[in-house]
Tab-separated table of C-alpha atoms in Angstrom:
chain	number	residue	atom	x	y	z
A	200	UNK	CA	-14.851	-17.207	15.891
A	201	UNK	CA	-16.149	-19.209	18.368
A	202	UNK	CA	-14.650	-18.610	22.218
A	203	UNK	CA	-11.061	-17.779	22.371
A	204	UNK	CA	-9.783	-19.613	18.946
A	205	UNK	CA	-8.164	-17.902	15.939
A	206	UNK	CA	-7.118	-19.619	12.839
A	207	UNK	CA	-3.190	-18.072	12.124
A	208	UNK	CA	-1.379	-17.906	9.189
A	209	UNK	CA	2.175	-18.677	9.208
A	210	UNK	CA	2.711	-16.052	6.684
A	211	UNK	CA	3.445	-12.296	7.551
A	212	UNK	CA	0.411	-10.173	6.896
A	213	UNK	CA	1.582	-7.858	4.910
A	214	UNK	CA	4.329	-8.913	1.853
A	215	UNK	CA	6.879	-6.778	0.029
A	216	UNK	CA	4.977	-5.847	-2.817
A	217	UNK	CA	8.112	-5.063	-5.155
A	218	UNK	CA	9.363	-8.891	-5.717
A	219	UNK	CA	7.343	-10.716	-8.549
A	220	UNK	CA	6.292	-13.791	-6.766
A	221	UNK	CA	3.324	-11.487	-5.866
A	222	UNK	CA	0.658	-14.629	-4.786
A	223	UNK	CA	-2.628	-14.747	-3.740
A	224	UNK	CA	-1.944	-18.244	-2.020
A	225	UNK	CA	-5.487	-19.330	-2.970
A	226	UNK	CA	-7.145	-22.270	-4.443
A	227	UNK	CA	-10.177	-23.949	-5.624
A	228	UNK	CA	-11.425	-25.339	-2.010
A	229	UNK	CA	-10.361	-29.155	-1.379
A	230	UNK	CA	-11.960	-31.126	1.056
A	231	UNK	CA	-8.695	-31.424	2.668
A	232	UNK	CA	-9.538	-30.104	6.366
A	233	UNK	CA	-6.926	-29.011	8.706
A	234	UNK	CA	-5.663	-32.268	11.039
A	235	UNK	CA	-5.525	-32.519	14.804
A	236	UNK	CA	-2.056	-33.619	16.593
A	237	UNK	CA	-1.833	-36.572	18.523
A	238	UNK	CA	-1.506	-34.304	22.202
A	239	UNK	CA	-4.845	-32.680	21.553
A	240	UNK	CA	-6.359	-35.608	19.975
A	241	UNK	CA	-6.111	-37.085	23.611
A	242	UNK	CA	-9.429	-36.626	25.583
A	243	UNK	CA	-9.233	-34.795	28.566
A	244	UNK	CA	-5.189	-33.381	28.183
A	245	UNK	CA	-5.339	-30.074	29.970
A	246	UNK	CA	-3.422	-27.091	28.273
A	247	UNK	CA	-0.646	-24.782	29.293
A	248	UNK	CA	-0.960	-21.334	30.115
A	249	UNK	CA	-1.506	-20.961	25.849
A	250	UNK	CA	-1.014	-24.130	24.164
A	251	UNK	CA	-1.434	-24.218	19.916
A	252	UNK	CA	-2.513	-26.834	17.796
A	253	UNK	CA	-0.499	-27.194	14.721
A	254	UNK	CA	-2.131	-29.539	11.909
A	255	UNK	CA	0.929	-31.953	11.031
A	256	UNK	CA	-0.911	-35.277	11.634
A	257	UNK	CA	-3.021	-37.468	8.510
A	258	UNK	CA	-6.145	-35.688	7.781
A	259	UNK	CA	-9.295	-36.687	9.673
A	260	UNK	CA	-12.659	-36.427	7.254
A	261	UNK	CA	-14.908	-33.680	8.010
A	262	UNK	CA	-18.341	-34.325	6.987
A	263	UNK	CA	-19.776	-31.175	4.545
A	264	UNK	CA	-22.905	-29.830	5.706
A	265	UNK	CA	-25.193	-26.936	5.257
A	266	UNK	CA	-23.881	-24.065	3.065
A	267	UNK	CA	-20.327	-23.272	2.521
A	268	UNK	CA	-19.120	-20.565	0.216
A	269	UNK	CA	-19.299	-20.430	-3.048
A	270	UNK	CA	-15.827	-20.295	-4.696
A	271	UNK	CA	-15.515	-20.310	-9.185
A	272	UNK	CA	-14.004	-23.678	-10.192
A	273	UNK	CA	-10.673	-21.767	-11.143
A	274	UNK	CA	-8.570	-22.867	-8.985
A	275	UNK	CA	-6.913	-25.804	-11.325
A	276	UNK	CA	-5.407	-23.459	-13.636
A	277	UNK	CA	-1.418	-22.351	-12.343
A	278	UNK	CA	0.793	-20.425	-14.204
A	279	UNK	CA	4.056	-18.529	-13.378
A	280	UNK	CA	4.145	-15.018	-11.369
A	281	UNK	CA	0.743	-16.637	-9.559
A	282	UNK	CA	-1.370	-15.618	-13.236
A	283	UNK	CA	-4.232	-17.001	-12.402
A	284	UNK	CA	-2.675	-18.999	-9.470
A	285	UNK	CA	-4.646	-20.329	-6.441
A	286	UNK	CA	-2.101	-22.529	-4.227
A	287	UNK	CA	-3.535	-25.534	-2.494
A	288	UNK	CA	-3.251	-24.562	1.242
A	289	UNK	CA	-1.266	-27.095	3.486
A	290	UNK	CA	-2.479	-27.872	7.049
A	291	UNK	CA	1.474	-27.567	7.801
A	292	UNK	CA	0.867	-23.518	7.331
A	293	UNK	CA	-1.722	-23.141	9.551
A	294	UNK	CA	-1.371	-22.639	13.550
A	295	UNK	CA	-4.433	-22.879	15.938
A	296	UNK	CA	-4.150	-20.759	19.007
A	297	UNK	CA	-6.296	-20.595	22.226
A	298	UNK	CA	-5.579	-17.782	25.023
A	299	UNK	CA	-7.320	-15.605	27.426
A	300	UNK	CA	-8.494	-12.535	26.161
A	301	UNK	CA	-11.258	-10.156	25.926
A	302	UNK	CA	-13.980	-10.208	23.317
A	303	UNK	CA	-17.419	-8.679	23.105
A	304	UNK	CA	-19.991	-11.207	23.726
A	305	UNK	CA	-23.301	-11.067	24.589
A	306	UNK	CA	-23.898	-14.809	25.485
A	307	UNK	CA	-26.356	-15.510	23.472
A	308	UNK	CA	-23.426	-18.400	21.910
A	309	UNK	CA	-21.320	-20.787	24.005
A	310	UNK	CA	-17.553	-20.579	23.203
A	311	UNK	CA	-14.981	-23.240	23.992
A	312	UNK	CA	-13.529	-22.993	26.723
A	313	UNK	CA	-9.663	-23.230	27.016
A	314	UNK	CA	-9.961	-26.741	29.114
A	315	UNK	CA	-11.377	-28.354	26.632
A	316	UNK	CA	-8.331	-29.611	23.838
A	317	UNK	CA	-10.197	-32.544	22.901
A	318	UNK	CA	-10.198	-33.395	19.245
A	319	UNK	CA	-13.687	-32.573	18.815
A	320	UNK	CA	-13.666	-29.665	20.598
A	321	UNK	CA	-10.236	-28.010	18.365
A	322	UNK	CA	-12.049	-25.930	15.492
A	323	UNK	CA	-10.582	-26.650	12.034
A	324	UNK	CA	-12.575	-25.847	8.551
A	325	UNK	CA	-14.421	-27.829	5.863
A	326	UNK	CA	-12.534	-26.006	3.555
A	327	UNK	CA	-8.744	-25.524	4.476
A	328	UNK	CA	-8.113	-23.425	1.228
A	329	UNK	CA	-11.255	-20.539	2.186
A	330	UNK	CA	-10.063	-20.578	5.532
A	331	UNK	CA	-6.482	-19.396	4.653
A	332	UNK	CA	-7.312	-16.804	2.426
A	333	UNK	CA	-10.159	-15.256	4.123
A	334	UNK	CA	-8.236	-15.058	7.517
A	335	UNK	CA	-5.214	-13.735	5.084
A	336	UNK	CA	-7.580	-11.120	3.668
A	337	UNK	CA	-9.247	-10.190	7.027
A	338	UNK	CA	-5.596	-9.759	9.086
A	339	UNK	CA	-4.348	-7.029	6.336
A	340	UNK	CA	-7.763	-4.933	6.010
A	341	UNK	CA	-7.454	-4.822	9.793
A	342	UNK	CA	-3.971	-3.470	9.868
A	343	UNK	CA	-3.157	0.116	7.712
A	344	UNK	CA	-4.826	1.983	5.443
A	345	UNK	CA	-1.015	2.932	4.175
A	346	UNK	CA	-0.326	0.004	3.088
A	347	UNK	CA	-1.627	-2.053	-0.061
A	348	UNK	CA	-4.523	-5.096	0.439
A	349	UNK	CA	-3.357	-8.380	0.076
A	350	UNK	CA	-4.739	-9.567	-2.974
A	351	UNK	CA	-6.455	-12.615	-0.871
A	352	UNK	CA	-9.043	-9.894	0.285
A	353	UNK	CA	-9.358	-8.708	-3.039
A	354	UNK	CA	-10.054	-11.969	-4.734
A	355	UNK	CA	-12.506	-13.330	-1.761
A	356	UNK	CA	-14.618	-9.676	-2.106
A	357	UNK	CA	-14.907	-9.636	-5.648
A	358	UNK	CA	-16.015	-12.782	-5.593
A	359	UNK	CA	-18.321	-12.500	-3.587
A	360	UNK	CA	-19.848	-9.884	-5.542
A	361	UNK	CA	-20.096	-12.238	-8.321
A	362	UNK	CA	-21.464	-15.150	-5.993
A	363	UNK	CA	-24.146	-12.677	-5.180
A	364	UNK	CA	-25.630	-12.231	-8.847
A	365	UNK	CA	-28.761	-13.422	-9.958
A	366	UNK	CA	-27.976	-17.254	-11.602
A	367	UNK	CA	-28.705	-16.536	-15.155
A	368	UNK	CA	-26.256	-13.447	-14.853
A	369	UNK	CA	-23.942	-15.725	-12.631
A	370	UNK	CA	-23.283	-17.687	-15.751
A	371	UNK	CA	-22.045	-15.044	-17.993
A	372	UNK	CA	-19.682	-13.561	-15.844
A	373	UNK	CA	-15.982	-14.581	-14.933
A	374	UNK	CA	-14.013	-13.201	-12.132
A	375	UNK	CA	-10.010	-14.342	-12.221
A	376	UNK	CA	-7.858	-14.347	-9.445
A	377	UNK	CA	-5.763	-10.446	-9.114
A	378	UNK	CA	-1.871	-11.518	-10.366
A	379	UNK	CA	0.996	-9.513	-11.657
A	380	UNK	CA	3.523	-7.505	-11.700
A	381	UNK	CA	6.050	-9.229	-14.617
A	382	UNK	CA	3.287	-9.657	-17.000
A	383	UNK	CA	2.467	-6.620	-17.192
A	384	UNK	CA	5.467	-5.213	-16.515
A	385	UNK	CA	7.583	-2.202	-19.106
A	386	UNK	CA	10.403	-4.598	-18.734
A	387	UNK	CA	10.185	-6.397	-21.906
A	388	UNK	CA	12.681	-9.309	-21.051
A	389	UNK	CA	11.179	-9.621	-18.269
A	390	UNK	CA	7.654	-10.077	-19.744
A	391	UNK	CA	8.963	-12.387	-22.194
A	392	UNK	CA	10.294	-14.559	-19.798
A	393	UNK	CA	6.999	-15.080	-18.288
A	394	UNK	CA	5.305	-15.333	-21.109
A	395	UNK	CA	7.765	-18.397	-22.565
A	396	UNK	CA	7.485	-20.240	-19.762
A	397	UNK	CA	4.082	-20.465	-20.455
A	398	UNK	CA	4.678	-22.112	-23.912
A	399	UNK	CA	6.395	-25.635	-22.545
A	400	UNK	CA	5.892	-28.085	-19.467
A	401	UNK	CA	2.591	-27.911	-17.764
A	402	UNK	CA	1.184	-25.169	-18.885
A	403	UNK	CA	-0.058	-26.919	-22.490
A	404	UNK	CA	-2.498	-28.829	-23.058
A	405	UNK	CA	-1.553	-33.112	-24.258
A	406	UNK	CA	-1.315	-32.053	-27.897
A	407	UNK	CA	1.780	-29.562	-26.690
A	408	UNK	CA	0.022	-26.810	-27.999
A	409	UNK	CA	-2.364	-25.069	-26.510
A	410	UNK	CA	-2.754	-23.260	-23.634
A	411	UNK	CA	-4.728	-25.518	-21.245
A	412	UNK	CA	-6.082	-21.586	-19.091
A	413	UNK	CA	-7.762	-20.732	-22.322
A	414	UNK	CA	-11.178	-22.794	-21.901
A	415	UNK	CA	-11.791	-21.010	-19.032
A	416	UNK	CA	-11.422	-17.347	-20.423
A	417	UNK	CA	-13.875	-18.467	-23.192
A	418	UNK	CA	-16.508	-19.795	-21.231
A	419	UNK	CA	-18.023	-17.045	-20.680
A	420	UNK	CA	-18.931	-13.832	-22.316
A	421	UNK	CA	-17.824	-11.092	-19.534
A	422	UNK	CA	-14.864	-11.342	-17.895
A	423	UNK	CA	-13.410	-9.085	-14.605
A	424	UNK	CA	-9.550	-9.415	-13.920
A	425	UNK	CA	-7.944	-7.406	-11.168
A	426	UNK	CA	-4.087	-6.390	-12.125
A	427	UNK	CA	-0.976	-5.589	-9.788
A	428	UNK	CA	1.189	-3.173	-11.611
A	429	UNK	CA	4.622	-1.769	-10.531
A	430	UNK	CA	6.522	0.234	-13.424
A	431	UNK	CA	8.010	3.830	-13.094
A	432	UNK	CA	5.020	5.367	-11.885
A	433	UNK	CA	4.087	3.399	-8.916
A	434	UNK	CA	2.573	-0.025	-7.375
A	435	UNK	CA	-1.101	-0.252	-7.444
A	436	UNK	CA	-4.404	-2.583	-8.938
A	437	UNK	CA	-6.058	-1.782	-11.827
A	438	UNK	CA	-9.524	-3.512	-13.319
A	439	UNK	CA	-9.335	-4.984	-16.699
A	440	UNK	CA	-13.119	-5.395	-17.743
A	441	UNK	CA	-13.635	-7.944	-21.029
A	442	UNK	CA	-16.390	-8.844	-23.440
A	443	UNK	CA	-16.298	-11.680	-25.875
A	444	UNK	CA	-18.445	-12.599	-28.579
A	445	UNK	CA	-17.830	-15.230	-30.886
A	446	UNK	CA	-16.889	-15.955	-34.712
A	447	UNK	CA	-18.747	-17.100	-37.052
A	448	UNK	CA	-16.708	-20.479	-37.523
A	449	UNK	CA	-18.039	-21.110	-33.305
A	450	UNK	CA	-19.843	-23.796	-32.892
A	451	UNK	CA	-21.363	-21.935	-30.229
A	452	UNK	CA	-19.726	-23.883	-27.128
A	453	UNK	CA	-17.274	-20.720	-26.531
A	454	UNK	CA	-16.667	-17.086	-26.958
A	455	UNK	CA	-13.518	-16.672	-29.294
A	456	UNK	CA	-13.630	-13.339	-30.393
A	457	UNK	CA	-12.609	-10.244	-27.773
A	458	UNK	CA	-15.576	-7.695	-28.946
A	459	UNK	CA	-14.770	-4.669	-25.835
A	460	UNK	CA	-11.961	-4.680	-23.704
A	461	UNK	CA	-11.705	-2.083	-20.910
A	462	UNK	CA	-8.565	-1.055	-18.480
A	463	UNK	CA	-9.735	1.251	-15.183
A	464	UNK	CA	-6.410	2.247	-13.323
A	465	UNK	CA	-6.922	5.010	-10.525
A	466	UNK	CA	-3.532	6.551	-11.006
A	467	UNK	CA	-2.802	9.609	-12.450
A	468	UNK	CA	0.851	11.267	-14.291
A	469	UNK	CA	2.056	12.777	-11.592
A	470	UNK	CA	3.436	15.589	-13.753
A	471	UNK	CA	0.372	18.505	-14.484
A	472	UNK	CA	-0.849	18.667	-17.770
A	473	UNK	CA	-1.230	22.082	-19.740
A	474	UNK	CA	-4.823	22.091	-17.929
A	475	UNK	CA	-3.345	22.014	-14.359
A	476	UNK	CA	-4.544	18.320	-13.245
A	477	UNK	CA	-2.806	14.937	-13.663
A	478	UNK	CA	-4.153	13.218	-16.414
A	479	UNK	CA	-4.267	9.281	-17.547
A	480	UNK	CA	-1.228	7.673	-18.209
A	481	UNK	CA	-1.607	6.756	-21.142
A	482	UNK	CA	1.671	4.436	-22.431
A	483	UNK	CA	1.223	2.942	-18.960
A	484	UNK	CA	-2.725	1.968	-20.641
A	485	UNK	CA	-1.351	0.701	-24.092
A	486	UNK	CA	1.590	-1.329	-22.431
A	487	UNK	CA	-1.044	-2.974	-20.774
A	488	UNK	CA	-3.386	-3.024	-22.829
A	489	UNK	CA	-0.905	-4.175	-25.371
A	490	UNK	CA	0.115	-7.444	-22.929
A	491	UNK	CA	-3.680	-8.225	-22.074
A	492	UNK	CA	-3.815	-8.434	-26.099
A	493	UNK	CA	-0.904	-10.604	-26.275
A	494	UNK	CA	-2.406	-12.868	-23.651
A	495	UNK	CA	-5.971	-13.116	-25.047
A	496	UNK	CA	-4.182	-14.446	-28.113
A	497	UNK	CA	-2.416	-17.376	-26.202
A	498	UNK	CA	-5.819	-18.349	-24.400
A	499	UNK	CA	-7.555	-18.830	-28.353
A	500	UNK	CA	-9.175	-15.315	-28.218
A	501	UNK	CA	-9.012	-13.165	-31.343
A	502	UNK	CA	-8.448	-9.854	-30.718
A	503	UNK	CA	-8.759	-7.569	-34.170
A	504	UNK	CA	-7.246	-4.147	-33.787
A	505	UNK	CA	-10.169	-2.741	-36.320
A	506	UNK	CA	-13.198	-4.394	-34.634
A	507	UNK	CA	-11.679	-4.989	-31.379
A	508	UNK	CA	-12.395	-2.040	-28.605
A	509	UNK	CA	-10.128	-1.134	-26.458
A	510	UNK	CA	-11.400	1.617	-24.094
A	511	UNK	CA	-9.420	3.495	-21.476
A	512	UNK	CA	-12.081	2.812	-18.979
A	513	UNK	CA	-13.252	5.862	-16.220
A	514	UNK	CA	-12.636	6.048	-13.057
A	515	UNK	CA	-11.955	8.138	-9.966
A	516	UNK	CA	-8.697	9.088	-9.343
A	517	UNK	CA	-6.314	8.378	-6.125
A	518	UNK	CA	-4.464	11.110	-4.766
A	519	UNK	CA	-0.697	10.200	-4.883
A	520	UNK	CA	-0.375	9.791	-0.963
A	521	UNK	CA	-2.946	7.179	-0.714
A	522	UNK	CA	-2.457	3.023	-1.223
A	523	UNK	CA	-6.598	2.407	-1.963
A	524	UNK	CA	-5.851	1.442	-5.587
A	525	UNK	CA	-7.578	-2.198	-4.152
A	526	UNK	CA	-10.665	-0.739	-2.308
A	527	UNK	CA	-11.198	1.306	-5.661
A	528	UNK	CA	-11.104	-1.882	-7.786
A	529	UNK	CA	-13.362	-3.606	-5.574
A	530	UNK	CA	-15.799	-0.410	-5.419
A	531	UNK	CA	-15.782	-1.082	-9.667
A	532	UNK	CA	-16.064	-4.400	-9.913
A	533	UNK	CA	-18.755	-4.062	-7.765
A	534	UNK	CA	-20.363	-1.229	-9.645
A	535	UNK	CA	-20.175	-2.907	-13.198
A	536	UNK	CA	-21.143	-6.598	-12.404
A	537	UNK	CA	-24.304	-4.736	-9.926
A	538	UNK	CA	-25.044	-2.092	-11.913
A	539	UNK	CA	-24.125	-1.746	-15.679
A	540	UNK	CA	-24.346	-6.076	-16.133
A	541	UNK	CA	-27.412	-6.157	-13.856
A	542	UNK	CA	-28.795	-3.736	-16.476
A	543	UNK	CA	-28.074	-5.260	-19.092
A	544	UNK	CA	-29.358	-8.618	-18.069
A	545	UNK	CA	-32.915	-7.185	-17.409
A	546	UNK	CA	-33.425	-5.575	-20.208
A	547	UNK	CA	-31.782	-8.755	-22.193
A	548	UNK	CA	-28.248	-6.984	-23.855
A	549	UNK	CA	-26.046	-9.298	-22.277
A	550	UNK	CA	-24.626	-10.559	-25.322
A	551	UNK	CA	-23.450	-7.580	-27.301
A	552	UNK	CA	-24.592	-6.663	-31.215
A	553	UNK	CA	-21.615	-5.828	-33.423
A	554	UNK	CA	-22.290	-1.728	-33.197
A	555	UNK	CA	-22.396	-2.318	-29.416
A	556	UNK	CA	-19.222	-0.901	-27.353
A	557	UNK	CA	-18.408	-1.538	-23.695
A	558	UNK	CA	-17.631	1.469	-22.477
A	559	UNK	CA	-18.647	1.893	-18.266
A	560	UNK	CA	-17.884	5.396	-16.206
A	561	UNK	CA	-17.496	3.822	-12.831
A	562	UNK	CA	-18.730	7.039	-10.344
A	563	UNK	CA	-16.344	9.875	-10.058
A	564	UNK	CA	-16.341	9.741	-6.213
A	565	UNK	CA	-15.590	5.983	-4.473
A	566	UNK	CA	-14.765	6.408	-0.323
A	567	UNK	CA	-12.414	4.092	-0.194
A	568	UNK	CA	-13.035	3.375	3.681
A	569	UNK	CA	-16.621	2.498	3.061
A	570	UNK	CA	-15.292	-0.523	0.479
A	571	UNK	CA	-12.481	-1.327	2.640
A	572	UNK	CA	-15.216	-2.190	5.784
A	573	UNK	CA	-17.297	-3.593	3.095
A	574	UNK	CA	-14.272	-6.035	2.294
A	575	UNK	CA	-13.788	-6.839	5.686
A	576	UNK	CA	-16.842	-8.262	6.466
A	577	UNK	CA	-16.882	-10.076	3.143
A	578	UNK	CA	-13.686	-12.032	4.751
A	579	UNK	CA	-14.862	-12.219	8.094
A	580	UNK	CA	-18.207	-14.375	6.788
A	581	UNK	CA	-16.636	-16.497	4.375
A	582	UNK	CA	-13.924	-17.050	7.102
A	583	UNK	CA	-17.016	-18.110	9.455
A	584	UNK	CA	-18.240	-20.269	6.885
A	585	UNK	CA	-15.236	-22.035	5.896
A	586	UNK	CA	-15.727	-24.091	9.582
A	587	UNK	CA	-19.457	-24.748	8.367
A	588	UNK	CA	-20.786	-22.210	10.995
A	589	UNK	CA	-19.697	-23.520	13.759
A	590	UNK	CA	-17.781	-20.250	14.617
A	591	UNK	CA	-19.155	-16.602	14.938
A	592	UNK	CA	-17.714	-12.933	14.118
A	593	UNK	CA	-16.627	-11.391	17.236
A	594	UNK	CA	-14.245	-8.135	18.059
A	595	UNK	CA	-11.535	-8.688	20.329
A	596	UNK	CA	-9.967	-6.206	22.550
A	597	UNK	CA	-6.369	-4.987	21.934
A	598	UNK	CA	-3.472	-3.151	24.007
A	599	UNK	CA	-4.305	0.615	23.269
A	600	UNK	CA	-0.522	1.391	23.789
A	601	UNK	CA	0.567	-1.480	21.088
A	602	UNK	CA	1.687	-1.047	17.390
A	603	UNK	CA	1.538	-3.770	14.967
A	604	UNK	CA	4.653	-4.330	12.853
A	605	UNK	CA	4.460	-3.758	9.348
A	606	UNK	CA	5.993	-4.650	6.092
A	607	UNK	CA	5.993	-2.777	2.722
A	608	UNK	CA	7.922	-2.466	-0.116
A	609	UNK	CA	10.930	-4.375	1.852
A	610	UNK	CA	10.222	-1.898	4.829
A	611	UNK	CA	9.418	-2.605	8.660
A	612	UNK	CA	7.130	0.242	9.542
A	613	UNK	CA	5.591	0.187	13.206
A	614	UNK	CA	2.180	1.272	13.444
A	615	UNK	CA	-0.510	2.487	15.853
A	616	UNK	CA	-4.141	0.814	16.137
A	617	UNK	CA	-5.804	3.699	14.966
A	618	UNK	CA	-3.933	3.643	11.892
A	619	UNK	CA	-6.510	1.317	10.475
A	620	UNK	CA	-9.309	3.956	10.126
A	621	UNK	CA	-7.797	6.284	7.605
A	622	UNK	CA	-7.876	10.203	7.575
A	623	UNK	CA	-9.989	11.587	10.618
A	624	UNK	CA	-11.122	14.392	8.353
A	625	UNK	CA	-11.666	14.033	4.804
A	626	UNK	CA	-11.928	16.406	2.023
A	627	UNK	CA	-15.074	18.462	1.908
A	628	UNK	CA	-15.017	18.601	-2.120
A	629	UNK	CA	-13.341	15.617	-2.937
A	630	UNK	CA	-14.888	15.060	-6.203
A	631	UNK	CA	-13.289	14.860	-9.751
A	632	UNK	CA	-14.099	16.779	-12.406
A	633	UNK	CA	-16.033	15.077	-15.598
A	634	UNK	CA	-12.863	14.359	-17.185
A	635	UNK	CA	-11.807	11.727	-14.759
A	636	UNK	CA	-8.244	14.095	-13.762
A	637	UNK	CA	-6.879	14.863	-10.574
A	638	UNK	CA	-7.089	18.313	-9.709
A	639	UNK	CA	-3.008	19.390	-9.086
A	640	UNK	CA	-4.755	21.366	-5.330
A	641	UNK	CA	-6.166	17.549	-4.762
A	642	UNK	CA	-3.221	15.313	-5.296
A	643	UNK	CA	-1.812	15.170	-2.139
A	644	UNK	CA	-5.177	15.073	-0.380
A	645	UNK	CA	-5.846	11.691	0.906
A	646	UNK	CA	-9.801	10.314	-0.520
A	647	UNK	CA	-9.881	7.403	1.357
């Protein structure tokens, strides 16, 4: 950003991923823009040795100009256990600093100075809601590879990705926000539970019946939903990939009918099939499957268990000592909306013929490093751009002695800067076989 000024969350940057109010905090951006306290507001009022701005004060306009980033209009829709849940960011959560410290600059931009704490010269976004969950997204990728990405940075990259399509291709493609774990939980009371809540209050349509998320799962043919899972076998994202097509009772204004459905999950059993390698886990892949089924139903989306596909979906595996299930979902999502959609688009497939069946091998190698820098830029620009430009990327220098505290599962963990970039050596053969298993020699070998 521009000089010495970082936009702060109030929230830790890391959360214990075992509760269920797993949130990605995000919403649909407002034109609500962080507000200026009356002590800075005064023109000329020198600071203290580091003084911060905290927006408490009534919201003064920001005029929108030039390009800002492009964000799907989903953020209306809340439900429970944050499905599908982008929170409307407060100014109250947001803190302003300004301190001395060293960045690399080359001059070729003029910061602000810390004299200057006059309200025009405070930096505060067009769009309070981008701000908050870039800057969320771009503090965790910057922290541990051991630990699992905030699913702020997943939502902002893959959406992105999306944002980058050609327009025609744009507008058959939905990407929802990631959510979980209850819903997809092997608890079934606990599933349940989520799932009536869903059924009464404001979560239904006027007519008290239907389920006001469903128009916007059938506006569009293809559909990419990241998923936070945490059963028996472990805590990680998986990529449920969707095609609709619709009845013949449509009147052609939605898709109704699910044609493909596809689950990618990077996890492996951990015990070693008769073959020696970790295979799928497959009741983990119906239970799912089984609850995304449940859930297209609520939305008004037939599924039809003898013309509905449901495909366990290929993907590289994750050795059991790595936390990359996010980079790896972002590396797919990626893969299928650039690659296998792009194809399809060209050579005009898009909408799928009865016989056709959606069925995508995602590569069987994905450096998981590569997509997590790939991520972090993603953040850092649409951070930039959530203050209309008027800020810049920089790198700022930390204490090489310092750690950075930590928290996962419940757990403090203290860790070193270098932590951040991964293994220093990676495997030289670190590729899986065609049939998608991990090799029992590779499980413990890190990928990333």
């Amino acid at each position: 950003m521009s000089g010495q000024s970082i936009l702060h969350s109030s929230s830790p940057a890391t959360a214990p991923y075992s509760t269920s109010t797993f949130s990605t905090d995000q919403q649909h951006p407002s034109s609500t823009p962080i507000t200026i306290p009356d002590d800075v507001k005064e023109e000329g009022k020198q600071p203290e040795a580091e003084a911060s701005a905290t927006a408490t004060e009534a919201p003064v306009p920001v005029p929108v100009s030039g390009p800002v980033p492009e964000i799907d209009g989903f953020g209306y829709l809340g439900l429970p256990n944050s499905l599908l849940k982008r929170k409307l960011a407060s100014a109250d959560e947001y803190e302003l600093r300004m301190g001395e410290g060293w960045t690399i600059n080359d001059g070729t931009f003029a910061h602000v100075p810390t004299t200057k704490r006059r309200k025009r010269d405070v930096p505060y976004p067009v769009y309070i809601n981008e701000a908050h969950r870039s800057q969320a997204g771009l503090s965790n990728l910057q922290i541990s590879h051991r630990t699992p990405i905030h699913p702020n940075a997943l939502d902002v990259a893959v959406n992105h990705v999306r944002a980058c399509l050609p327009a025609d291709l744009k507008t058959q493609v939905n990407v929802f926000p990631p959510c979980g774990p209850d819903f997809w939980t092997d608890e079934g009371d606990v599933a349940q539970t989520m799932f009536e809540k869903t059924q009464r209050g404001p979560f239904l349509n006027s007519d008290g019946k239907s389920y006001y998320a469903g128009p916007k799962f059938r506006s569009r043919p293809w559909g990419l939903w990241p998923l936070w899972i945490e059963d028996q076998w472990g805590k990680n994202f998986v990529l449920a990939v969707w095609c609709l097509s619709r009845l013949p009772s449509n009147d052609g204004s939605h898709y109704d009918f699910l044609h493909s459905c596809a689950l990618y999950d990077p996890r492996r059993d951990p015990e070693v099939g008769e073959d020696g390698k970790h295979g799928p886990l497959i009741d983990r892949h119906y239970r799912i499957m089984r609850q995304l089924c449940h859930f297209f139903e609520r939305v008004g989306i037939h599924v039809n268990e003898g013309s509905s596909d449901m495909v366990m979906g290929q993907m590289a595996p994750m050795a059991f000592d790595e936390c990359s299930s996010a980079e790896r979902v972002f590396s797919g999502a990626k893969e299928i909306m650039q690659d296998h959609l792009m194809y399809k688009w060209i050579h005009g497939i898009l909408t799928p013929g009865p016989e056709d069946i959606l069925h995508f091998n995602l590569p069987r190698w994905v450096n998981a490093y590569a997509a997590r820098v790939e991520m972090t830029g993603i953040c850092a620009w649409v951070l930039m751009a959530s203050f209309n430009y008027d800020a810049r990327i920089a790198v700022e220098r930390l204490d090489p002695d310092g750690q950075t505290e930590v928290v996962m599962d419940g757990e403090r963990k203290m860790i070193p800067n270098y932590d951040l970039a991964g293994p220093f050596q990676q495997p030289d053969s670190w590729f899986a076989d065609k049939d998608y298993n991990l090799p029992a020699s590779e499980s413990g070998a890190s990928g990333a």
